[in-house]
Short mmCIF file of C-alpha atoms in Angstrom, two decimals:
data_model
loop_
_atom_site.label_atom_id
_atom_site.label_comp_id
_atom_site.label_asym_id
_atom_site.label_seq_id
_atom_site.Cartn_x
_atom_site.Cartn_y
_atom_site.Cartn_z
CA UNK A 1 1.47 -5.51 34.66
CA UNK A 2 -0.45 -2.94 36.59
CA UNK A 3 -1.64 -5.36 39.11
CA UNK A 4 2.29 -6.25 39.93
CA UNK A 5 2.93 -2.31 39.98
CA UNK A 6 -0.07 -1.60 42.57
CA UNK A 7 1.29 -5.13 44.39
CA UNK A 8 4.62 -3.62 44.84
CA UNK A 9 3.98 -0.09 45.51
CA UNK A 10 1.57 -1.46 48.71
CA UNK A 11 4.24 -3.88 49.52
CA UNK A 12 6.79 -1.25 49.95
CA UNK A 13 4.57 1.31 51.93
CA UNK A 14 4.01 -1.27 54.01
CA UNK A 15 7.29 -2.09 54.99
CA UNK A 16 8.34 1.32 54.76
CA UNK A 17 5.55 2.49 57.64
CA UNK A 18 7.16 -0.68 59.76
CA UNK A 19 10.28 0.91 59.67
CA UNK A 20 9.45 3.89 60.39
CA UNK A 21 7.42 3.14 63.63
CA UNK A 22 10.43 0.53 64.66
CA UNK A 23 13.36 3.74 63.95
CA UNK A 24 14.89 0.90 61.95
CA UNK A 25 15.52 2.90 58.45
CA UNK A 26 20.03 2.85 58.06
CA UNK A 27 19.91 3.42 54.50
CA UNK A 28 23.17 3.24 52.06
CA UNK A 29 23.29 3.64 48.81
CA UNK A 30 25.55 4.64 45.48
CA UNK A 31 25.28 6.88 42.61
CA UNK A 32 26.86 5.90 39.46
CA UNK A 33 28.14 7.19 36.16
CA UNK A 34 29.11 4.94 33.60
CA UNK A 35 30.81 4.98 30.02
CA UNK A 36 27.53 1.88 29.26
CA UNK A 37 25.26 0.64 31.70
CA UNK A 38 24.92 -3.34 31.28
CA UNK A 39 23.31 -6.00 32.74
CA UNK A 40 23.81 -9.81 32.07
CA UNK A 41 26.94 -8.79 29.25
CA UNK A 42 23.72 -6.63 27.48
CA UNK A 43 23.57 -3.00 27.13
CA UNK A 44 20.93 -1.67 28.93
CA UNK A 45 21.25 1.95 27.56
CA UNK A 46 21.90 1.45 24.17
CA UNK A 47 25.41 1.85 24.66
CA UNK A 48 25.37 5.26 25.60
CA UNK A 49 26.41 7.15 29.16
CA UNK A 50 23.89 6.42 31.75
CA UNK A 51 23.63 7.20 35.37
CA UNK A 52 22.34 4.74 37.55
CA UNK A 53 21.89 4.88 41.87
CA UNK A 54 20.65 2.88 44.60
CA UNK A 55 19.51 3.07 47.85
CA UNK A 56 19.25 0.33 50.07
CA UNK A 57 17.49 0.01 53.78
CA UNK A 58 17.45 -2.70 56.05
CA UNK A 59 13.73 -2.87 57.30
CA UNK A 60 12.90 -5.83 60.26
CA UNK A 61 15.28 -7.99 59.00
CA UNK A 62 14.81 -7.66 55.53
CA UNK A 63 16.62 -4.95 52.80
CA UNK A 64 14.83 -3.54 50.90
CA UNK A 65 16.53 -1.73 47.32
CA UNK A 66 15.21 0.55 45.29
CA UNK A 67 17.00 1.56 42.19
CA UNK A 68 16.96 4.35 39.14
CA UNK A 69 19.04 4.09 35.81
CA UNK A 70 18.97 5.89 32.63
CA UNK A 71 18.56 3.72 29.56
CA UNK A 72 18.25 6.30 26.76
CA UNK A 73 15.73 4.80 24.92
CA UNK A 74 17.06 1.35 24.66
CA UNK A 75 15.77 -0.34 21.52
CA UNK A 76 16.07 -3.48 24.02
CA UNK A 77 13.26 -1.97 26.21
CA UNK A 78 10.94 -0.53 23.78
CA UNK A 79 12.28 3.13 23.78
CA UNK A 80 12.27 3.46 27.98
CA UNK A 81 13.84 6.11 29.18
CA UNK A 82 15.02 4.70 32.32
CA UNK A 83 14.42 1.82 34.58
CA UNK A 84 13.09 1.88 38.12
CA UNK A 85 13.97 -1.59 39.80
CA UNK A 86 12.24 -2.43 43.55
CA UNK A 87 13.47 -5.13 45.26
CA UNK A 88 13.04 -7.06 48.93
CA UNK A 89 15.25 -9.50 50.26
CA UNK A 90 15.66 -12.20 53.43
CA UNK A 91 19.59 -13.03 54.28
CA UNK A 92 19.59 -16.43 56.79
CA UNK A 93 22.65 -17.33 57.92
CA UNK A 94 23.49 -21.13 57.48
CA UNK A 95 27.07 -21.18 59.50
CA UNK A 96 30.43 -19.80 59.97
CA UNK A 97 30.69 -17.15 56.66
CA UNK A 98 27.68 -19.41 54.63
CA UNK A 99 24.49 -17.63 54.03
CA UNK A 100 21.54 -17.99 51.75
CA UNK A 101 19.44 -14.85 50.46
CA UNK A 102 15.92 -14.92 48.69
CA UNK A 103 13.75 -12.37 47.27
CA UNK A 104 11.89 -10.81 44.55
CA UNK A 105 12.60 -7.79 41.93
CA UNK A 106 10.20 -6.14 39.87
CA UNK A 107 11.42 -3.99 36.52
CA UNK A 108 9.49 -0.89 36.12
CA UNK A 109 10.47 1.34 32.69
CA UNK A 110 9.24 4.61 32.47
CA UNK A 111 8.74 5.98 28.77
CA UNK A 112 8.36 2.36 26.69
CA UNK A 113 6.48 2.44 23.88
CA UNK A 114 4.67 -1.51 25.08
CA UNK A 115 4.43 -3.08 28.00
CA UNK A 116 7.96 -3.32 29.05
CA UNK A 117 7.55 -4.43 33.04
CA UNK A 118 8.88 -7.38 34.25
CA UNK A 119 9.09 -9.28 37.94
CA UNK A 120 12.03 -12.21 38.80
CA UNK A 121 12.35 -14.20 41.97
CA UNK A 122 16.21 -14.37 43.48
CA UNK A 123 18.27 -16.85 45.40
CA UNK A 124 21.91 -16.74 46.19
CA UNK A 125 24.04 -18.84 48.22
CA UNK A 126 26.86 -16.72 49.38
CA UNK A 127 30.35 -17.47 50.83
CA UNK A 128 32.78 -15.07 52.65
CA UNK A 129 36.06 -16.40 53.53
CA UNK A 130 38.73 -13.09 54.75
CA UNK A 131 38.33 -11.11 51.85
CA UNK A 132 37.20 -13.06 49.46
CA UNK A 133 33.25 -13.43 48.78
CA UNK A 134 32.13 -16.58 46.78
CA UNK A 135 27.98 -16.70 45.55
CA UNK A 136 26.44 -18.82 43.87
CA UNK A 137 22.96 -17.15 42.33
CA UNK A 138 19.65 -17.52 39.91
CA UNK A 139 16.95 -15.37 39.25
CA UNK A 140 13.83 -16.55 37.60
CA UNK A 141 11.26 -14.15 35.51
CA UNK A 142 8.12 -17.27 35.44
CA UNK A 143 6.53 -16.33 32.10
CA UNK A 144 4.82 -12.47 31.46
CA UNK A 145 3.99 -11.10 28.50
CA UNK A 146 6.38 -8.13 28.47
CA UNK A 147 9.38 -10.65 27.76
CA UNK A 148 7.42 -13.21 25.88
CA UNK A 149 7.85 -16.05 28.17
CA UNK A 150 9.78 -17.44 31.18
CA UNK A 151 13.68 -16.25 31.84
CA UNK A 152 16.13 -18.34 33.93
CA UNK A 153 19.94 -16.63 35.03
CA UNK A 154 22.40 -18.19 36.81
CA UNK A 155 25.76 -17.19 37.64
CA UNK A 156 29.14 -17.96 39.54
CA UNK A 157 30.95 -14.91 41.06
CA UNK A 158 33.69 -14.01 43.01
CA UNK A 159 35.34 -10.81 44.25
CA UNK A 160 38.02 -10.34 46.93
CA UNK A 161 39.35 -6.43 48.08
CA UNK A 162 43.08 -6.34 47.93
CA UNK A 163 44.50 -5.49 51.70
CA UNK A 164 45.77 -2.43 52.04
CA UNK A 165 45.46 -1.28 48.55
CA UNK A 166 41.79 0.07 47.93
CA UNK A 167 41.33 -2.08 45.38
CA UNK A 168 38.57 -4.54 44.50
CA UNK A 169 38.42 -7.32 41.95
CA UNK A 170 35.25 -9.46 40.75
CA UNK A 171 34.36 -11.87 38.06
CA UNK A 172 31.53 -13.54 37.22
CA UNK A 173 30.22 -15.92 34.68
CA UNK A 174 26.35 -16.82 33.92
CA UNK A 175 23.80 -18.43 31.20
CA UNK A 176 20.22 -17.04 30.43
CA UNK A 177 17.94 -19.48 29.20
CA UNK A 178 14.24 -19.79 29.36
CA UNK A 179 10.85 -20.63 26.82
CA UNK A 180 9.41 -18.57 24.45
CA UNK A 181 5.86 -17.63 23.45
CA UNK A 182 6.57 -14.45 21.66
CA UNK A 183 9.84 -14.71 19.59
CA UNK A 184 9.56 -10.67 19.54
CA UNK A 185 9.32 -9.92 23.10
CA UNK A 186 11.80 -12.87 24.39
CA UNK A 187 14.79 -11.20 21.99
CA UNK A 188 14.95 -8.08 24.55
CA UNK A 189 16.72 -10.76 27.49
CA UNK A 190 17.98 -13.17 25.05
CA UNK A 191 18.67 -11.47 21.81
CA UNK A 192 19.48 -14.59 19.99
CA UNK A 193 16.71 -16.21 20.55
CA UNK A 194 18.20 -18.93 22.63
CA UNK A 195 20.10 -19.30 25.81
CA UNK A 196 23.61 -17.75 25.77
CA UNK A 197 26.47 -17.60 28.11
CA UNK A 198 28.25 -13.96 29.50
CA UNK A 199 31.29 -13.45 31.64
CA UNK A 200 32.88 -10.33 33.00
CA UNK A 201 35.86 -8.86 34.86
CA UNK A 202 35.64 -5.54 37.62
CA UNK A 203 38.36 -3.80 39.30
CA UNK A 204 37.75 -0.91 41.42
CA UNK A 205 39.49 1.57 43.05
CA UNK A 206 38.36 3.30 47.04
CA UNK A 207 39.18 6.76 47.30
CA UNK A 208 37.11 7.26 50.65
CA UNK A 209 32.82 7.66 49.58
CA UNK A 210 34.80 7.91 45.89
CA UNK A 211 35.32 4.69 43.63
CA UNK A 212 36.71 4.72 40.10
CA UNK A 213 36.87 1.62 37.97
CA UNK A 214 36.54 -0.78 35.02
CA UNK A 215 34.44 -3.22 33.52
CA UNK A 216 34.48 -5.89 31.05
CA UNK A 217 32.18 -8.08 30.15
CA UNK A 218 31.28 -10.32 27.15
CA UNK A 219 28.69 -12.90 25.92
CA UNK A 220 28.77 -15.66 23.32
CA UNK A 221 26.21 -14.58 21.37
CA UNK A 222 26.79 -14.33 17.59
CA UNK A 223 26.11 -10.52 17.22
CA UNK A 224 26.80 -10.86 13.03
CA UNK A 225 23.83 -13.05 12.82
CA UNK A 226 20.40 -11.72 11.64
CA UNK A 227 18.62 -10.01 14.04
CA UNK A 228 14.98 -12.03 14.78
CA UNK A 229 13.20 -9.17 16.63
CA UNK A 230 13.18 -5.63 16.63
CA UNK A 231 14.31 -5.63 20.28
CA UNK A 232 17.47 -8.28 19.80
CA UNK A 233 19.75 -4.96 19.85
CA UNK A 234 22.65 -7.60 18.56
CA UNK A 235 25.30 -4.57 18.23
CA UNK A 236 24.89 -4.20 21.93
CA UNK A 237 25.53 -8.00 23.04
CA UNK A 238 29.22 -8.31 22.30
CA UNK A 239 32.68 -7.41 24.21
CA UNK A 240 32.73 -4.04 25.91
CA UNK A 241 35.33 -2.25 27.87
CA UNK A 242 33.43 0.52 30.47
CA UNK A 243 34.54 2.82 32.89
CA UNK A 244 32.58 4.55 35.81
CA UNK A 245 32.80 6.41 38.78
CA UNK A 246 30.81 6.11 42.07
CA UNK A 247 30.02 7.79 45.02
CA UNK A 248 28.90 5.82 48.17
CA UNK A 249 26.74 6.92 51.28
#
Protein backbone atom coordinates (compact mmCIF):
# COMPACT_ATOMS: atom_id res chain seq x y z
CA UNK A 1 0.00 0.00 0.00
CA UNK A 2 2.78 2.49 -0.11
CA UNK A 3 2.01 3.57 -3.55
CA UNK A 4 -1.76 4.55 -2.27
CA UNK A 5 0.00 6.32 0.84
CA UNK A 6 2.50 8.47 -1.48
CA UNK A 7 -0.88 8.86 -3.94
CA UNK A 8 -2.73 10.41 -1.16
CA UNK A 9 -0.26 12.37 0.67
CA UNK A 10 0.48 14.30 -3.02
CA UNK A 11 -3.18 14.44 -3.54
CA UNK A 12 -3.76 16.30 -0.40
CA UNK A 13 -0.73 18.80 -0.72
CA UNK A 14 -2.05 19.51 -3.73
CA UNK A 15 -5.29 20.56 -2.83
CA UNK A 16 -4.13 21.92 0.26
CA UNK A 17 -1.57 24.56 -1.73
CA UNK A 18 -4.98 25.41 -3.94
CA UNK A 19 -6.55 26.46 -0.98
CA UNK A 20 -4.24 28.21 0.32
CA UNK A 21 -3.46 30.50 -2.73
CA UNK A 22 -7.52 30.81 -3.27
CA UNK A 23 -7.93 31.95 0.97
CA UNK A 24 -10.56 29.22 0.69
CA UNK A 25 -9.45 27.01 3.94
CA UNK A 26 -13.06 27.33 6.65
CA UNK A 27 -12.17 24.36 8.48
CA UNK A 28 -14.59 22.60 11.26
CA UNK A 29 -14.04 19.86 12.98
CA UNK A 30 -14.85 17.63 16.38
CA UNK A 31 -12.96 15.94 19.01
CA UNK A 32 -14.40 12.96 20.55
CA UNK A 33 -14.26 10.73 23.59
CA UNK A 34 -16.02 7.65 23.65
CA UNK A 35 -16.91 4.72 26.16
CA UNK A 36 -15.97 2.25 22.42
CA UNK A 37 -15.18 3.58 19.22
CA UNK A 38 -17.17 1.50 16.41
CA UNK A 39 -17.60 1.46 13.00
CA UNK A 40 -20.13 -0.63 10.89
CA UNK A 41 -21.70 -2.25 14.60
CA UNK A 42 -17.63 -3.45 15.02
CA UNK A 43 -15.35 -2.29 17.63
CA UNK A 44 -12.69 -0.54 16.28
CA UNK A 45 -10.67 -0.23 19.58
CA UNK A 46 -11.05 -3.37 21.04
CA UNK A 47 -13.70 -2.22 23.12
CA UNK A 48 -11.81 0.02 25.10
CA UNK A 49 -12.00 4.16 25.52
CA UNK A 50 -10.73 5.79 22.47
CA UNK A 51 -10.53 9.32 21.34
CA UNK A 52 -11.20 10.06 17.96
CA UNK A 53 -11.30 13.93 15.97
CA UNK A 54 -11.82 15.36 12.70
CA UNK A 55 -11.21 18.18 10.81
CA UNK A 56 -12.88 19.00 7.81
CA UNK A 57 -12.12 21.93 5.00
CA UNK A 58 -13.95 22.84 2.12
CA UNK A 59 -11.22 23.31 -0.66
CA UNK A 60 -12.65 24.62 -4.46
CA UNK A 61 -15.65 22.96 -4.08
CA UNK A 62 -14.64 19.91 -2.66
CA UNK A 63 -14.17 18.86 1.43
CA UNK A 64 -11.67 17.46 2.20
CA UNK A 65 -11.53 15.26 5.96
CA UNK A 66 -8.88 14.17 7.66
CA UNK A 67 -9.34 12.08 10.70
CA UNK A 68 -7.30 10.49 13.92
CA UNK A 69 -8.70 7.72 16.34
CA UNK A 70 -7.19 5.59 18.90
CA UNK A 71 -7.73 1.89 18.44
CA UNK A 72 -5.63 0.38 21.26
CA UNK A 73 -4.23 -2.28 19.53
CA UNK A 74 -7.28 -3.73 17.98
CA UNK A 75 -6.82 -7.45 17.38
CA UNK A 76 -9.21 -6.45 14.29
CA UNK A 77 -6.35 -4.30 12.82
CA UNK A 78 -3.33 -6.25 13.52
CA UNK A 79 -2.28 -4.53 16.86
CA UNK A 80 -2.63 -0.62 15.31
CA UNK A 81 -2.50 1.79 17.57
CA UNK A 82 -4.67 4.21 15.93
CA UNK A 83 -6.14 4.96 12.61
CA UNK A 84 -5.49 7.95 10.39
CA UNK A 85 -8.43 8.17 7.76
CA UNK A 86 -8.01 10.92 4.59
CA UNK A 87 -10.78 11.53 2.68
CA UNK A 88 -12.02 13.96 -0.46
CA UNK A 89 -15.39 14.50 -1.48
CA UNK A 90 -17.69 16.29 -4.47
CA UNK A 91 -21.44 17.32 -3.15
CA UNK A 92 -23.74 18.18 -6.60
CA UNK A 93 -26.87 19.29 -5.95
CA UNK A 94 -29.69 17.46 -7.95
CA UNK A 95 -32.85 19.81 -6.78
CA UNK A 96 -34.82 21.32 -4.08
CA UNK A 97 -33.06 19.49 -0.68
CA UNK A 98 -31.70 16.27 -3.14
CA UNK A 99 -28.02 15.96 -3.46
CA UNK A 100 -25.57 13.31 -4.44
CA UNK A 101 -21.89 13.12 -2.91
CA UNK A 102 -18.87 10.95 -4.23
CA UNK A 103 -15.47 10.40 -3.09
CA UNK A 104 -12.72 8.31 -1.91
CA UNK A 105 -11.20 7.32 1.72
CA UNK A 106 -8.05 5.77 2.37
CA UNK A 107 -7.35 3.84 5.99
CA UNK A 108 -3.95 4.46 7.23
CA UNK A 109 -3.01 2.45 10.80
CA UNK A 110 -0.09 3.41 12.49
CA UNK A 111 1.58 0.58 14.72
CA UNK A 112 0.05 -2.84 12.84
CA UNK A 113 1.96 -5.62 13.00
CA UNK A 114 0.97 -6.46 8.68
CA UNK A 115 -0.12 -4.52 6.21
CA UNK A 116 -3.24 -3.13 7.63
CA UNK A 117 -4.06 -0.07 4.93
CA UNK A 118 -6.99 0.01 3.11
CA UNK A 119 -8.74 2.57 0.35
CA UNK A 120 -12.91 2.59 -0.38
CA UNK A 121 -14.73 4.67 -2.94
CA UNK A 122 -18.13 6.55 -1.48
CA UNK A 123 -21.47 7.57 -2.85
CA UNK A 124 -24.43 8.89 -1.01
CA UNK A 125 -27.63 10.18 -2.12
CA UNK A 126 -28.80 12.53 0.49
CA UNK A 127 -32.23 14.07 1.36
CA UNK A 128 -33.03 17.07 3.67
CA UNK A 129 -36.55 17.82 4.24
CA UNK A 130 -36.93 20.69 7.59
CA UNK A 131 -35.08 18.85 9.98
CA UNK A 132 -35.00 15.72 8.96
CA UNK A 133 -31.96 14.35 6.73
CA UNK A 134 -32.63 11.08 4.72
CA UNK A 135 -29.21 9.28 2.77
CA UNK A 136 -28.98 6.65 1.11
CA UNK A 137 -25.01 5.43 0.93
CA UNK A 138 -22.26 2.58 -0.21
CA UNK A 139 -18.75 2.45 0.03
CA UNK A 140 -16.73 0.00 -1.89
CA UNK A 141 -13.00 -1.28 -0.81
CA UNK A 142 -12.28 -3.12 -4.76
CA UNK A 143 -10.03 -5.97 -3.61
CA UNK A 144 -6.33 -5.23 -1.61
CA UNK A 145 -4.49 -7.45 0.12
CA UNK A 146 -4.68 -5.87 3.59
CA UNK A 147 -8.47 -7.08 3.84
CA UNK A 148 -8.13 -10.13 1.72
CA UNK A 149 -10.43 -9.18 -1.00
CA UNK A 150 -13.17 -6.75 -2.14
CA UNK A 151 -15.70 -5.06 0.66
CA UNK A 152 -19.15 -3.67 -0.28
CA UNK A 153 -21.36 -1.38 2.64
CA UNK A 154 -24.47 -0.05 2.21
CA UNK A 155 -26.70 1.63 4.48
CA UNK A 156 -30.10 3.54 5.09
CA UNK A 157 -29.98 6.45 7.62
CA UNK A 158 -31.91 8.99 9.01
CA UNK A 159 -31.53 11.69 11.68
CA UNK A 160 -33.76 14.69 12.41
CA UNK A 161 -32.70 17.55 15.43
CA UNK A 162 -35.63 18.04 17.70
CA UNK A 163 -36.76 21.99 17.53
CA UNK A 164 -36.05 23.75 20.26
CA UNK A 165 -34.69 21.05 22.35
CA UNK A 166 -30.87 20.48 21.46
CA UNK A 167 -31.43 17.23 20.76
CA UNK A 168 -30.52 15.00 17.82
CA UNK A 169 -31.69 11.53 16.86
CA UNK A 170 -30.24 9.08 14.05
CA UNK A 171 -30.57 5.54 12.98
CA UNK A 172 -29.16 3.66 10.54
CA UNK A 173 -29.16 0.19 9.19
CA UNK A 174 -26.48 -1.46 6.66
CA UNK A 175 -25.01 -4.97 5.21
CA UNK A 176 -21.23 -5.64 4.45
CA UNK A 177 -20.66 -8.11 1.95
CA UNK A 178 -17.88 -8.67 -0.46
CA UNK A 179 -15.33 -11.82 -1.92
CA UNK A 180 -12.66 -13.32 -0.30
CA UNK A 181 -9.14 -14.38 -1.26
CA UNK A 182 -7.64 -14.57 2.14
CA UNK A 183 -10.15 -16.02 4.70
CA UNK A 184 -7.57 -14.45 7.40
CA UNK A 185 -7.40 -10.97 6.29
CA UNK A 186 -11.27 -10.65 5.09
CA UNK A 187 -12.40 -11.65 9.00
CA UNK A 188 -11.04 -8.05 10.20
CA UNK A 189 -14.40 -6.24 8.10
CA UNK A 190 -16.50 -9.23 8.15
CA UNK A 191 -15.65 -11.32 11.11
CA UNK A 192 -17.89 -14.11 10.15
CA UNK A 193 -16.67 -14.71 7.19
CA UNK A 194 -19.71 -13.74 5.26
CA UNK A 195 -21.86 -10.74 4.75
CA UNK A 196 -23.78 -9.59 7.86
CA UNK A 197 -26.29 -6.98 8.63
CA UNK A 198 -25.79 -3.95 11.62
CA UNK A 199 -28.20 -1.36 12.81
CA UNK A 200 -27.85 1.40 15.34
CA UNK A 201 -29.63 4.14 17.30
CA UNK A 202 -27.87 7.95 18.34
CA UNK A 203 -29.26 10.60 20.42
CA UNK A 204 -27.37 13.60 21.20
CA UNK A 205 -27.53 16.35 23.26
CA UNK A 206 -26.12 20.48 22.14
CA UNK A 207 -24.81 22.26 24.93
CA UNK A 208 -23.28 25.16 22.68
CA UNK A 209 -19.47 23.69 20.95
CA UNK A 210 -20.44 20.79 23.81
CA UNK A 211 -22.44 17.51 22.81
CA UNK A 212 -23.09 14.58 25.12
CA UNK A 213 -24.75 11.41 23.93
CA UNK A 214 -25.50 7.72 23.30
CA UNK A 215 -25.03 5.04 21.02
CA UNK A 216 -26.30 1.73 20.20
CA UNK A 217 -25.61 -0.34 17.73
CA UNK A 218 -25.80 -4.10 16.90
CA UNK A 219 -25.06 -6.67 14.13
CA UNK A 220 -26.40 -10.13 13.33
CA UNK A 221 -23.46 -11.83 13.44
CA UNK A 222 -23.30 -15.03 15.55
CA UNK A 223 -20.50 -13.90 17.99
CA UNK A 224 -20.71 -17.68 19.91
CA UNK A 225 -19.57 -19.25 16.75
CA UNK A 226 -15.89 -20.28 16.22
CA UNK A 227 -13.77 -17.70 15.39
CA UNK A 228 -12.11 -18.44 11.56
CA UNK A 229 -9.26 -15.87 11.77
CA UNK A 230 -7.18 -14.42 14.24
CA UNK A 231 -8.56 -10.97 13.35
CA UNK A 232 -12.58 -12.00 13.50
CA UNK A 233 -12.49 -10.23 17.13
CA UNK A 234 -16.19 -12.02 17.48
CA UNK A 235 -16.52 -10.66 21.27
CA UNK A 236 -16.45 -7.25 19.73
CA UNK A 237 -19.31 -7.72 16.96
CA UNK A 238 -22.36 -7.94 19.18
CA UNK A 239 -24.87 -5.32 20.99
CA UNK A 240 -23.16 -2.39 22.67
CA UNK A 241 -24.46 0.51 24.59
CA UNK A 242 -21.66 3.69 24.35
CA UNK A 243 -21.53 6.98 25.57
CA UNK A 244 -19.32 10.01 24.44
CA UNK A 245 -18.79 13.48 24.61
CA UNK A 246 -17.79 16.00 21.86
CA UNK A 247 -16.55 19.21 21.35
CA UNK A 248 -17.20 21.05 18.00
CA UNK A 249 -15.22 23.97 16.22
Amino acid sequence: MVELRWFAAAALGMIASEAAAQDLWRPTGSVEATTDHRRRGLSWSDGDPALDAIVSVPVAGLRVDARATTTRGAIRHDGADAVFDGSISYTLPLSSGLSLTGGATGHFFAGARGDADYAEIDAMLGYALGPLQLDLGASYAPAQDAIGGDNLYVQARAGAGLPGTGIDISAHVGRTSGSTDDQVRAARLRPGGDSYVDWGVRVERRFGPLALGLRYSGTDIDTDAVATSPLADLDDAGDRLTAHAVIFF
